[in-house]
Short mmCIF file of C-alpha atoms in Angstrom, two decimals:
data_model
loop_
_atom_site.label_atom_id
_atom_site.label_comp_id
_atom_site.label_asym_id
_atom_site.label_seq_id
_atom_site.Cartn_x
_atom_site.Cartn_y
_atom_site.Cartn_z
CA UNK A 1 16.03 -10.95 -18.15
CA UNK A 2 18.04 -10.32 -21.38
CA UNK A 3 17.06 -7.06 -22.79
CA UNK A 4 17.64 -4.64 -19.97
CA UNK A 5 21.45 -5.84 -19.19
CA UNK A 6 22.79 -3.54 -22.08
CA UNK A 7 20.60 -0.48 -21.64
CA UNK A 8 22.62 1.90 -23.72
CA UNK A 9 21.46 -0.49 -26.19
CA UNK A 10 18.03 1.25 -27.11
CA UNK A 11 18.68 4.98 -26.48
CA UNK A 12 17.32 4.97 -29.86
CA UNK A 13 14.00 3.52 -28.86
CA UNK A 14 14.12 6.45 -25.57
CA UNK A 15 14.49 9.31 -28.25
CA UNK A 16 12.11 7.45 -31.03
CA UNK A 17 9.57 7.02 -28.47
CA UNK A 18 10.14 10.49 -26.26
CA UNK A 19 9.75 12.24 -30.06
CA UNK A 20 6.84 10.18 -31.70
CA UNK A 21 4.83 8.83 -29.24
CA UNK A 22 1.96 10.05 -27.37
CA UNK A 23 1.40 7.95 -24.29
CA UNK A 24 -1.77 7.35 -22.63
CA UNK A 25 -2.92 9.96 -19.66
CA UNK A 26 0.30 11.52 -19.50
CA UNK A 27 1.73 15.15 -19.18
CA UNK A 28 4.44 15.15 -21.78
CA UNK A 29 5.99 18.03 -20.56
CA UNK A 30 7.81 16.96 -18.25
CA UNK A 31 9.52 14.13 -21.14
CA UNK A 32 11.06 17.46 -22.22
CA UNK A 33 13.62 17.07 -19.45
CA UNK A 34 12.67 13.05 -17.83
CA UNK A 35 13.18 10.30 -20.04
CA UNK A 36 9.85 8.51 -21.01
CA UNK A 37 9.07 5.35 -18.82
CA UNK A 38 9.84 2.18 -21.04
CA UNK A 39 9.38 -1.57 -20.16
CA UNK A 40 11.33 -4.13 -22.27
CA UNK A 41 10.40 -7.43 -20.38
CA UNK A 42 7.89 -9.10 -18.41
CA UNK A 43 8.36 -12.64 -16.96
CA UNK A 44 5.20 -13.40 -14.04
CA UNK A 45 4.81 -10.36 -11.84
CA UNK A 46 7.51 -8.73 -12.97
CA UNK A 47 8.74 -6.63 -15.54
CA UNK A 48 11.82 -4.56 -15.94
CA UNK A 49 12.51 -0.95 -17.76
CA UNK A 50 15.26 0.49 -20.22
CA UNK A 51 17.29 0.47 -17.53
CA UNK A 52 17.55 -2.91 -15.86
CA UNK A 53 15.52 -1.82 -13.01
CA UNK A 54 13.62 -4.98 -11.85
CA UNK A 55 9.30 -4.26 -10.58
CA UNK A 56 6.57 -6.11 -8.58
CA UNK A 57 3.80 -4.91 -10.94
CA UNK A 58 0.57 -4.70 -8.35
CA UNK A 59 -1.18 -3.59 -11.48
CA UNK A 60 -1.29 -6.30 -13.74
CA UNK A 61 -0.12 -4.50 -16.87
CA UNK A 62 -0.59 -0.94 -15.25
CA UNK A 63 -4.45 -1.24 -15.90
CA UNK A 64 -6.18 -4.38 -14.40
CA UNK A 65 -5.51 -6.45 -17.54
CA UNK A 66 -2.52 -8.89 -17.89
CA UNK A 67 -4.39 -11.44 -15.57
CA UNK A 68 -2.40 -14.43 -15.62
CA UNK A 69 1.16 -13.07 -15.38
CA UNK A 70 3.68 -12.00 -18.25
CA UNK A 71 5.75 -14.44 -19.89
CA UNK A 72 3.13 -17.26 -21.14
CA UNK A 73 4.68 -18.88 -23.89
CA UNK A 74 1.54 -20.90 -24.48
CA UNK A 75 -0.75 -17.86 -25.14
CA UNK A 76 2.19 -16.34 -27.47
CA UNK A 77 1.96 -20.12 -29.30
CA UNK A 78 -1.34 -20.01 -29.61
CA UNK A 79 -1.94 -16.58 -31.03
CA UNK A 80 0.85 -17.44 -33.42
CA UNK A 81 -0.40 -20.45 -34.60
CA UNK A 82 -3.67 -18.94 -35.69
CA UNK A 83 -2.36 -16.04 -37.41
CA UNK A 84 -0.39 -18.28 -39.33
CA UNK A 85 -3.35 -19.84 -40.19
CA UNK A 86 -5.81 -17.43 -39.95
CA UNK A 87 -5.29 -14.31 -38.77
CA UNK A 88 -8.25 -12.54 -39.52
CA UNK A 89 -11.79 -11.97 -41.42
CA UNK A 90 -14.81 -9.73 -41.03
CA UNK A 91 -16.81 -11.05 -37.55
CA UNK A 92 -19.94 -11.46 -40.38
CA UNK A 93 -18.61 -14.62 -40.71
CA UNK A 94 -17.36 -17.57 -37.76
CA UNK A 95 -14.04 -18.70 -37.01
CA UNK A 96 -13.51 -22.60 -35.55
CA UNK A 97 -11.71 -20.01 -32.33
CA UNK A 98 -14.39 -17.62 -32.73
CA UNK A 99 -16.89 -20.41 -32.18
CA UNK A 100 -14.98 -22.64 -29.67
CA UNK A 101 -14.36 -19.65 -27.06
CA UNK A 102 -17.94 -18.62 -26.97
CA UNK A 103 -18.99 -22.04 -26.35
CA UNK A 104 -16.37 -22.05 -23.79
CA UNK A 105 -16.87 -18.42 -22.00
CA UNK A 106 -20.94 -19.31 -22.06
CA UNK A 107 -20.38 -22.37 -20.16
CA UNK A 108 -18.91 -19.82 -17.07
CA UNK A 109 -22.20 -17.45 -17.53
CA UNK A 110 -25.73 -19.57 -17.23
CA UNK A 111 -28.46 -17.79 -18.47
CA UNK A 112 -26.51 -15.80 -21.06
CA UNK A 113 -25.98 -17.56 -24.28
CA UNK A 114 -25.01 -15.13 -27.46
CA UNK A 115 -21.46 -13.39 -27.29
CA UNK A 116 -20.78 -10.28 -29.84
CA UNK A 117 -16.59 -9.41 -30.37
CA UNK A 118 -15.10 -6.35 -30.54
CA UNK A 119 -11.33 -5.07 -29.43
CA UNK A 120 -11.97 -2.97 -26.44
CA UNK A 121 -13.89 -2.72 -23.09
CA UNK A 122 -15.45 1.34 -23.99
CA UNK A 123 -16.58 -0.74 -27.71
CA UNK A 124 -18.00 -3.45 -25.88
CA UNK A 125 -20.12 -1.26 -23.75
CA UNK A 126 -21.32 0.60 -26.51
CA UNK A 127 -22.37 -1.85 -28.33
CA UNK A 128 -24.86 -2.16 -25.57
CA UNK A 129 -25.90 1.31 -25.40
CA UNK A 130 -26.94 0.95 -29.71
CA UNK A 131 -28.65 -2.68 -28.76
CA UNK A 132 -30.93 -1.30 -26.18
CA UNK A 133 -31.85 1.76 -28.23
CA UNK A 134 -32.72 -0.02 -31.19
CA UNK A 135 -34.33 -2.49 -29.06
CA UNK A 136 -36.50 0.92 -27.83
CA UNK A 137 -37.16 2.16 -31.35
CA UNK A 138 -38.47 -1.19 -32.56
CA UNK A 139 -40.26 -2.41 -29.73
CA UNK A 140 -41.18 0.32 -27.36
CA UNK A 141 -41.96 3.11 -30.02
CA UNK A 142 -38.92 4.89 -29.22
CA UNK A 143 -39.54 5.34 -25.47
CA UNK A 144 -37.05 3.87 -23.69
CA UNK A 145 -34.23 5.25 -24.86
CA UNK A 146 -32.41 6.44 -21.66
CA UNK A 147 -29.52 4.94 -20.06
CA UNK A 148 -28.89 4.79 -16.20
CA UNK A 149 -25.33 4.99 -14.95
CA UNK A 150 -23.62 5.45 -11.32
CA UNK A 151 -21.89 8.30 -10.03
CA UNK A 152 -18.36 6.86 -9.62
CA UNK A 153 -18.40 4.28 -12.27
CA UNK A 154 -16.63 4.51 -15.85
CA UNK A 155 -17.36 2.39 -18.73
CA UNK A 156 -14.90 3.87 -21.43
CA UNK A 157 -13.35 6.85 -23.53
CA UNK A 158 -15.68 7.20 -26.52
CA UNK A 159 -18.24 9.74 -26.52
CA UNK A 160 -21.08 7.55 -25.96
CA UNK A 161 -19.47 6.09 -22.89
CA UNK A 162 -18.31 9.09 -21.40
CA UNK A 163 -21.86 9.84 -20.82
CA UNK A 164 -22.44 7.31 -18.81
CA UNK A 165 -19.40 7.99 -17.19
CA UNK A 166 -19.92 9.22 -13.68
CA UNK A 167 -16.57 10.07 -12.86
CA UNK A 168 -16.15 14.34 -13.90
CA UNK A 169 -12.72 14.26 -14.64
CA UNK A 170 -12.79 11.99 -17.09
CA UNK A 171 -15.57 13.64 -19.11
CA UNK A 172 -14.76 17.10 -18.35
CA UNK A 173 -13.66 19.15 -21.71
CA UNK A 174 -15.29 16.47 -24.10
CA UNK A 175 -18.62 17.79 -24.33
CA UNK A 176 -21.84 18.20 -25.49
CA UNK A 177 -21.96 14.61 -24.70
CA UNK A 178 -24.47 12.34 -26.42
CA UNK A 179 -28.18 12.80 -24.83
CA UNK A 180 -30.21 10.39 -22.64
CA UNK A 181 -27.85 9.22 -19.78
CA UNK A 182 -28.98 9.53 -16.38
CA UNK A 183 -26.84 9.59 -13.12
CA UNK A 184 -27.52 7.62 -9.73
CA UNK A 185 -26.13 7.67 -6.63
CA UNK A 186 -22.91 5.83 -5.73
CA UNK A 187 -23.58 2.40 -3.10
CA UNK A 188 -19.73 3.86 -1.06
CA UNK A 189 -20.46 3.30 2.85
CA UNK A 190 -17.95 4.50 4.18
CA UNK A 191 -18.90 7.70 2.25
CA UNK A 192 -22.61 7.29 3.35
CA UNK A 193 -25.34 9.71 1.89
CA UNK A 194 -27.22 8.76 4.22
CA UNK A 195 -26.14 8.83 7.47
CA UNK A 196 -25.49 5.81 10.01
CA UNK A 197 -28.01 3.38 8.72
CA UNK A 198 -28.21 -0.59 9.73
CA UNK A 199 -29.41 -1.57 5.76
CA UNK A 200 -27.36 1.09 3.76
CA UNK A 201 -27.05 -1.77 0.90
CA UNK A 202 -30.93 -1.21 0.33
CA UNK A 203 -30.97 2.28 0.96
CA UNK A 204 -28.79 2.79 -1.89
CA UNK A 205 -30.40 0.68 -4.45
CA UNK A 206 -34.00 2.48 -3.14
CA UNK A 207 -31.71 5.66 -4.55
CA UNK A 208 -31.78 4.19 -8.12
CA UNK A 209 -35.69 3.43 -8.23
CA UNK A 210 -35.98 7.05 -6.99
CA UNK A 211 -34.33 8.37 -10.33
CA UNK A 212 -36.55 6.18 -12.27
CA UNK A 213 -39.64 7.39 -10.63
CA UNK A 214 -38.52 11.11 -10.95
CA UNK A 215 -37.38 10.44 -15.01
CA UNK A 216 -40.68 8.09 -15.19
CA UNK A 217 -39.79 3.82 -15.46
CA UNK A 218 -41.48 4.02 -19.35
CA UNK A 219 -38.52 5.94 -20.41
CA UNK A 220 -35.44 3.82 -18.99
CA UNK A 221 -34.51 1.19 -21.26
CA UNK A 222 -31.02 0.49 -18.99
CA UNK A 223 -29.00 0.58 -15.83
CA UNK A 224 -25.38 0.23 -16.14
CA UNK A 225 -23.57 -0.37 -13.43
CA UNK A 226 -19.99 -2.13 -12.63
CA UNK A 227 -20.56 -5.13 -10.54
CA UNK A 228 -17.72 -3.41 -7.85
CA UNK A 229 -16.48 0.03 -9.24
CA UNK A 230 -12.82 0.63 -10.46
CA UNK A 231 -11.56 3.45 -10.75
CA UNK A 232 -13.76 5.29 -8.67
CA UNK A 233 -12.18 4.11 -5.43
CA UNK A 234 -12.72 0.43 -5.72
CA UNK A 235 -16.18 0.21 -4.33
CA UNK A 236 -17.72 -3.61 -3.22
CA UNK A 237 -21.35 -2.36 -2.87
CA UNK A 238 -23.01 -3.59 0.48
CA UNK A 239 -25.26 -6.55 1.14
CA UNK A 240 -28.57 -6.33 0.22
CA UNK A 241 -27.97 -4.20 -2.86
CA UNK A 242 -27.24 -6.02 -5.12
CA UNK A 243 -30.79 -7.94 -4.64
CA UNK A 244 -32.56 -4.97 -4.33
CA UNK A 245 -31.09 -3.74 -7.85
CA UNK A 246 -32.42 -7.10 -9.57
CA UNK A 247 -35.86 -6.89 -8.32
CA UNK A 248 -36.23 -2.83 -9.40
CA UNK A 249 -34.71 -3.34 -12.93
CA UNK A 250 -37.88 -6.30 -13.50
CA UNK A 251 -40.47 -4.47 -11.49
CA UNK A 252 -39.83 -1.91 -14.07
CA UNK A 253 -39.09 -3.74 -17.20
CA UNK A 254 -35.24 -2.22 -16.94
CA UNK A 255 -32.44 -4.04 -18.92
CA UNK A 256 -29.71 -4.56 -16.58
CA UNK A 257 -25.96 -4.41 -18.52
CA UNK A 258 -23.05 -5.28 -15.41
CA UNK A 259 -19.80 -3.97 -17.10
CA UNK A 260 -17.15 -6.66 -16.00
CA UNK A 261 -14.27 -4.65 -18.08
CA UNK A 262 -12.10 -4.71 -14.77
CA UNK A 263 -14.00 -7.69 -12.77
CA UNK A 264 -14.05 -10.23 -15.73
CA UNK A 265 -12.39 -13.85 -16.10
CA UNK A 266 -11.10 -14.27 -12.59
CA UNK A 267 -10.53 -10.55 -10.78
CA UNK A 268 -12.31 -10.89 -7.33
CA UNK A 269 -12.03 -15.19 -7.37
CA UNK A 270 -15.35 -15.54 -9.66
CA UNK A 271 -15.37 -15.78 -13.02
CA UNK A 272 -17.18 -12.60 -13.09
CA UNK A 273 -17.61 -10.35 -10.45
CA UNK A 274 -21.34 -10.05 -10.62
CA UNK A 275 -21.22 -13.97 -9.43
CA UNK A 276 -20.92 -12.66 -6.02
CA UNK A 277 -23.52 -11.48 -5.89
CA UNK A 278 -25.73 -13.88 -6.90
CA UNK A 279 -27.49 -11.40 -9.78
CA UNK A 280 -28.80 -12.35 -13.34
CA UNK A 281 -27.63 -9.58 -15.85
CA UNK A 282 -29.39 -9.63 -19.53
CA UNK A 283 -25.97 -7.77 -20.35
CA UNK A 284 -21.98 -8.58 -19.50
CA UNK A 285 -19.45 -6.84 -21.09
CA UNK A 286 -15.67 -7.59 -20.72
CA UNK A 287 -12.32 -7.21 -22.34
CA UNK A 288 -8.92 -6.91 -20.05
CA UNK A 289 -8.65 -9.75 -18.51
CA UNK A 290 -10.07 -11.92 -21.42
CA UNK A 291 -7.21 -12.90 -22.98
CA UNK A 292 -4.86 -11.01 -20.39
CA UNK A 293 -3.51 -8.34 -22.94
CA UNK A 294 -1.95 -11.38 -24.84
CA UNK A 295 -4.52 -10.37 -27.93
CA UNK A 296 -7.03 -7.64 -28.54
CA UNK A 297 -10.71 -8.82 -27.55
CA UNK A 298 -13.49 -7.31 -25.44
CA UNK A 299 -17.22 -9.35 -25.35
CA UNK A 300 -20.29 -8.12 -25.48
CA UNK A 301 -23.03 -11.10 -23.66
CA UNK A 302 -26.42 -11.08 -23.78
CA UNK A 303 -29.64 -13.56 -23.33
CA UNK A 304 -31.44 -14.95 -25.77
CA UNK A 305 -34.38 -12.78 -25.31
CA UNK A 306 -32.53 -10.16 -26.19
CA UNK A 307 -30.96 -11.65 -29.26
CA UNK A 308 -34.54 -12.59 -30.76
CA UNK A 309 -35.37 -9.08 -30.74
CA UNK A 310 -32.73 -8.46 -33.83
CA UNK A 311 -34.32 -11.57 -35.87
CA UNK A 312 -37.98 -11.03 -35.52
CA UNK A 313 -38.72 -9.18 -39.29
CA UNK A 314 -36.58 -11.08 -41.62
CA UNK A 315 -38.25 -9.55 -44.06
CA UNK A 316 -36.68 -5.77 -42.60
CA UNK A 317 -33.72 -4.85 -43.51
CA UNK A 318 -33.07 -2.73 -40.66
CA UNK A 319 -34.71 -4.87 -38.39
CA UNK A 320 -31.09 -6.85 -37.25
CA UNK A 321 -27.74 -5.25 -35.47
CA UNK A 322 -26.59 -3.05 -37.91
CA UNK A 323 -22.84 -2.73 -36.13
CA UNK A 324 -19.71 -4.06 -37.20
CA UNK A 325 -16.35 -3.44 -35.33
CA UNK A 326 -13.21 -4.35 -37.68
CA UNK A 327 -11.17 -6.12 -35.17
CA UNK A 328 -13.71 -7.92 -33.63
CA UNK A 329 -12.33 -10.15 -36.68
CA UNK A 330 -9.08 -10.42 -35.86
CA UNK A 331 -8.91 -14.39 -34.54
CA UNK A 332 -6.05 -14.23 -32.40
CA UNK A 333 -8.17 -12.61 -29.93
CA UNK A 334 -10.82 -15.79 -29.27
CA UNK A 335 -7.44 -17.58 -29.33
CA UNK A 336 -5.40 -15.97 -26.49
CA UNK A 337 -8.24 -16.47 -24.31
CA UNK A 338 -9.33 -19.99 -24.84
CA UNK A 339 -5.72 -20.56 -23.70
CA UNK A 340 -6.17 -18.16 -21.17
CA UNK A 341 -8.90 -19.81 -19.84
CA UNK A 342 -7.39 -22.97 -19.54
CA UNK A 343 -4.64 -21.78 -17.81
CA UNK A 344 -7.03 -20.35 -15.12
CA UNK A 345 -8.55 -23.80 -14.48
CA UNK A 346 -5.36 -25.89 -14.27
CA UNK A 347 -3.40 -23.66 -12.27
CA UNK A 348 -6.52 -23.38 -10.29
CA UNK A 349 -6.28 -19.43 -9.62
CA UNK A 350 -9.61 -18.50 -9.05
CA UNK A 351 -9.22 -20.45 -5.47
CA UNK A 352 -5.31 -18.63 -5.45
CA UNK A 353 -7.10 -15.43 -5.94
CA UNK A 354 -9.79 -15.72 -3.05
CA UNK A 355 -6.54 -17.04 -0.44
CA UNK A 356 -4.36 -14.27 -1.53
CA UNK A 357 -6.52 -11.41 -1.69
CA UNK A 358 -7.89 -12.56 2.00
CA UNK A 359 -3.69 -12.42 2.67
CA UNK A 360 -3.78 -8.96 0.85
CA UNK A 361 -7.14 -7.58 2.74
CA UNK A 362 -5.21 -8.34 6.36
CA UNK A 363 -2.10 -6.97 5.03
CA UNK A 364 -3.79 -3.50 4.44
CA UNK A 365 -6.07 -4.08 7.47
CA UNK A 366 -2.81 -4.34 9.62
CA UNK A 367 -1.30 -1.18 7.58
CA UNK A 368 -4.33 0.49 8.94
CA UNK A 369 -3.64 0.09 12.45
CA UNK A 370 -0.13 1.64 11.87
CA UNK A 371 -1.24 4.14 9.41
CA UNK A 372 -4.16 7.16 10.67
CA UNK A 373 -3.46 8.14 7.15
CA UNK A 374 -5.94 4.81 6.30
CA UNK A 375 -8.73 5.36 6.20
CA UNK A 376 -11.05 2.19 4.70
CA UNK A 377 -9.79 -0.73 3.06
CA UNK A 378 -12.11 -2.43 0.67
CA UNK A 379 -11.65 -4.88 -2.24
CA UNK A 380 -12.65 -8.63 -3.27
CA UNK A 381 -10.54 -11.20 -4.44
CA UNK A 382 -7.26 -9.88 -5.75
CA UNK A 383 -8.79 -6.37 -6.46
CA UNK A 384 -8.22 -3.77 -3.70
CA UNK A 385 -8.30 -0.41 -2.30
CA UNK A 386 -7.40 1.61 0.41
CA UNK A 387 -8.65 5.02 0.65
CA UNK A 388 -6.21 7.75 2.35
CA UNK A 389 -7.37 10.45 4.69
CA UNK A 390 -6.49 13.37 6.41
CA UNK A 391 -8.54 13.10 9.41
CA UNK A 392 -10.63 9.54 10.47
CA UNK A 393 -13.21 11.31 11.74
CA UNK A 394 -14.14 13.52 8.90
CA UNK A 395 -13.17 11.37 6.29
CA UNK A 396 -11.16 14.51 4.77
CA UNK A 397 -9.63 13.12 1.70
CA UNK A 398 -5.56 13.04 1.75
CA UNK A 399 -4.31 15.59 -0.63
CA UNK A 400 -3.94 14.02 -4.51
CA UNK A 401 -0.32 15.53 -3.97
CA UNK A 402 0.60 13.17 -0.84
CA UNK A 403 -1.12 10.19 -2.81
CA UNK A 404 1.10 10.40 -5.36
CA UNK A 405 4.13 10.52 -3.56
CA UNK A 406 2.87 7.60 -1.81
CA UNK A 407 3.05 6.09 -5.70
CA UNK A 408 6.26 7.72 -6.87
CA UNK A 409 7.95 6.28 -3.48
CA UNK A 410 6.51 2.63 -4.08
CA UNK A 411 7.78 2.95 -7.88
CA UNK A 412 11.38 3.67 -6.72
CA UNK A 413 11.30 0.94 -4.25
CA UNK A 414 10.68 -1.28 -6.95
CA UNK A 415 6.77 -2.04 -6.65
CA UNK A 416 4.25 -0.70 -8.82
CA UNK A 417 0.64 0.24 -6.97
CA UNK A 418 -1.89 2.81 -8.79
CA UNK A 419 -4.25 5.21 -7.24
CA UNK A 420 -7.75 6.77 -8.87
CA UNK A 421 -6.58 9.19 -11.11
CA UNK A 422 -7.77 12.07 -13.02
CA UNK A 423 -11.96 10.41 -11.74
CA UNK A 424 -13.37 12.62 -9.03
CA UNK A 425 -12.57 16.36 -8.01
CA UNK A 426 -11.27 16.20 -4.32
CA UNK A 427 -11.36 11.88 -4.12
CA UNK A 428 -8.57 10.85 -6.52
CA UNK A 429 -7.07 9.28 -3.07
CA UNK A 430 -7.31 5.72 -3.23
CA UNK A 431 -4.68 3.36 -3.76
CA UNK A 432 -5.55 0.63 -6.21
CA UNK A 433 -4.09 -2.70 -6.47
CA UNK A 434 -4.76 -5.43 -8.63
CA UNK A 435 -1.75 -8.52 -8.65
CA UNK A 436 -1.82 -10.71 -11.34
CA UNK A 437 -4.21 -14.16 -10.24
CA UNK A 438 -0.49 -15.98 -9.88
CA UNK A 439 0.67 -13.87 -6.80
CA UNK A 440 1.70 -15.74 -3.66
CA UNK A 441 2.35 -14.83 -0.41
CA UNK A 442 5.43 -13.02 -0.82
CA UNK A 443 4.63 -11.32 -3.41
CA UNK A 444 1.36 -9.83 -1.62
CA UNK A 445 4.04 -9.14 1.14
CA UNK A 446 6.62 -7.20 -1.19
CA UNK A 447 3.85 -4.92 -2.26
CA UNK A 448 1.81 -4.07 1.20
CA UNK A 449 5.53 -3.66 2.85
CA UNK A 450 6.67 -1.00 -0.12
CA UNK A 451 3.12 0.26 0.95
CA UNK A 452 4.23 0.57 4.21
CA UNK A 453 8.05 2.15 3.56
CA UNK A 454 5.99 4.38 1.56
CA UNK A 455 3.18 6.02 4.28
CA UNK A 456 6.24 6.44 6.49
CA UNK A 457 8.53 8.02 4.36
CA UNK A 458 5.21 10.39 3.28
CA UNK A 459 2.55 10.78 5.77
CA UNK A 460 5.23 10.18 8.78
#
């Protein structure tokens, strides 16, 4: 660490940034009177503030992203050397990274084959949203048009995303929303709608074909779901679902788009999270974890099948993908994550992933035995939750209030953990972690213990 040993050194930067910038879902009012939060360094799982003040980050990046650690000189070399040589042009033409990294990412995903850039995960997904109407104006007479989404998922902060967002908060004071999105039922067990039931997995997909029956199955052109849900309490659906989804989206003729945003390029131990599960998307969509914040890039996948659909009237000049999005050109992108990539394979951290989130599963299995305050843990691979109640037996969520502290303590031990925020009236109280695929052991011990410190000093 060099930066942070002579703090007084960028008061500047405190007062440029507490007067200029607007941070992302923050109250500023309290920077009238707090100093804004400001991290100068990250080396591995650790980064460390204006201050000198050393943290575990059991975020990766404070938002599921920075995958492979901070500190990778090889990404940084690689993005530099293609800007230097070419840092950007329009996507409506190729790029030898471009090119290379779909080849590459393709060779992870079999029976996808055509990958569309953009710079973010909520661009990604709507790219989606325009394919699969255009796909219903052209080819199904405008019918199926309507987009199925699940109540706790998100899929981004654009408009057209936000309606397909099924988390309230998050869409609350941004309407009238965009037309034609349909809700679904969540798949959360341990929250089951209903009741005590030996093949809830099943019961919950049954839920979705229920909605297309009631909207009729000629008028859904989508489902989108996340393969295990985010920030709405970090949600592994149950066996059994999964296969039930797959068989109602092709008795019905439904495209199915899995948005791997969070899950993508390594999260849960799989390249994609979906590839637990042992489904066949005609959609993927991606971005954090892609090149691991090294480079702006989110990916839009598709099948073939899907693809022909914009090439069958080359005589039509609207008959083709009439999108664009700017920095979906900008090369550094394809080249962070072919490096990022690599680095995945010959550090072998898919297999780390699957050991230590096992090790960080029984650590918050074994806080649950101390803590009543605990009530279900739930994750995959290095992607976990563990929701907080005030009574087992109802399932009364903990107060948002408590949760927090349980954050704000953690952060001034020195460990950074998250919880859902700002997603679902009454259920913002699950703690969310996400360690970079390069943890070991003690790492996954620092941040359950803080964990730990935490509950004590909080719930008692």
């Amino acid at each position: 660490m060099n930066i942070a040993a002579q703090p007084n050194d960028i008061r500047d930067v405190i007062e440029a940034d507490r007067a200029h910038v607007w941070h992302h879902l923050s109250q500023h009012k309290g920077y009238e009177t707090v100093d804004p939060r400001i991290f100068v360094e990250g080396r591995g799982m650790r980064v460390w503030d204006a201050a000198g003040k050393e943290y575990l980050d059991a975020l990766s990046g404070g938002v599921w992203t920075v995958n492979v650690g901070f500190g990778r000189e090889s990404i940084a070399d690689a993005v530099r050397d293609q800007l230097v040589k070419l840092n950007y042009f329009a996507n409506s033409a190729g790029s030898i990274a471009g090119a290379k990294f779909a080849e590459k990412l393709i060779s992870k995903m079999p029976g996808l084959s055509r990958v569309y850039y953009s710079n973010s995960g909520s661009e990604a997904n709507e790219k989606v949203f325009k394919m699969v109407r255009q796909i219903s104006y052209r080819h199904h007479a405008g019918k199926k048009y309507k987009i199925l989404y699940r109540d706790r998922d998100y899929h981004g902060t654009t408009l057209g995303t936000l309606a397909a967002a099924g988390q309230p908060q998050r869409r609350e004071q941004y309407g009238p929303l965009p037309e034609g999105f349909v809700e679904v039922p969540h798949c959360l067990e341990y929250r089951s709608q209903y009741g005590a039931i030996d093949n809830y997995g099943e019961r919950a997909a049954q839920a979705i074909e229920e909605v297309i029956l009631r909207e009729g199955p000629d008028t859904i052109g989508l489902l989108c779901l996340e393969p295990i849900t985010a920030g709405g309490g970090v949600i592994v659906p149950p066996p059994g679902y999964w296969e039930k989804v797959q068989e109602i989206c092709k008795r019905y003729n439904i495209l199915l788009h899995i948005d791997e945003v969070v899950c993508g390029v390594g999260r849960t131990g799989q390249w994609f999270g979906y590839q637990n599960f042992g489904v066949q998307p005609d959609f993927v969509t991606m971005a954090k974890g892609v090149a691991s914040g090294y480079a702006a890039i989110s990916c839009t996948v598709t099948t073939e099948a899907i693809f022909e659909q914009f090439k069958d009237d080359a005589n039509d000049p609207m008959s083709y993908f009439r999108d664009i999005s700017t920095f979906g050109g900008c090369v550094a992108g394809p080249a962070a994550a072919l490096e990022n990539m690599r680095i995945i394979e010959d550090e072998n951290l898919l297999d780390n992933t699957l050991v230590m989130g096992k090790r960080l599963v029984a650590n918050l299995n074994a806080l649950m035995e101390r803590h009543k305050v605990i009530g279900d843990v739930r994750g995959a691979g290095l992607f976990c939750g563990a929701e907080l109640v005030a009574d087992r037996t109802s399932k009364e969520p903990a107060p948002e209030k408590l949760v927090q502290a349980v954050i704000a303590d953690c952060y001034a031990q020195g460990v950074i953990i998250g919880a859902t925020n700002r997603s679902l009236p009454g259920f913002n109280n699950t703690l969310c972690l996400s360690p970079a695929l390069i943890a070991r052991e003690a790492d996954i011990d620092a941040i359950t213990d803080a964990i730990d410190k935490a509950l004590t000093k909080v719930f008692g």
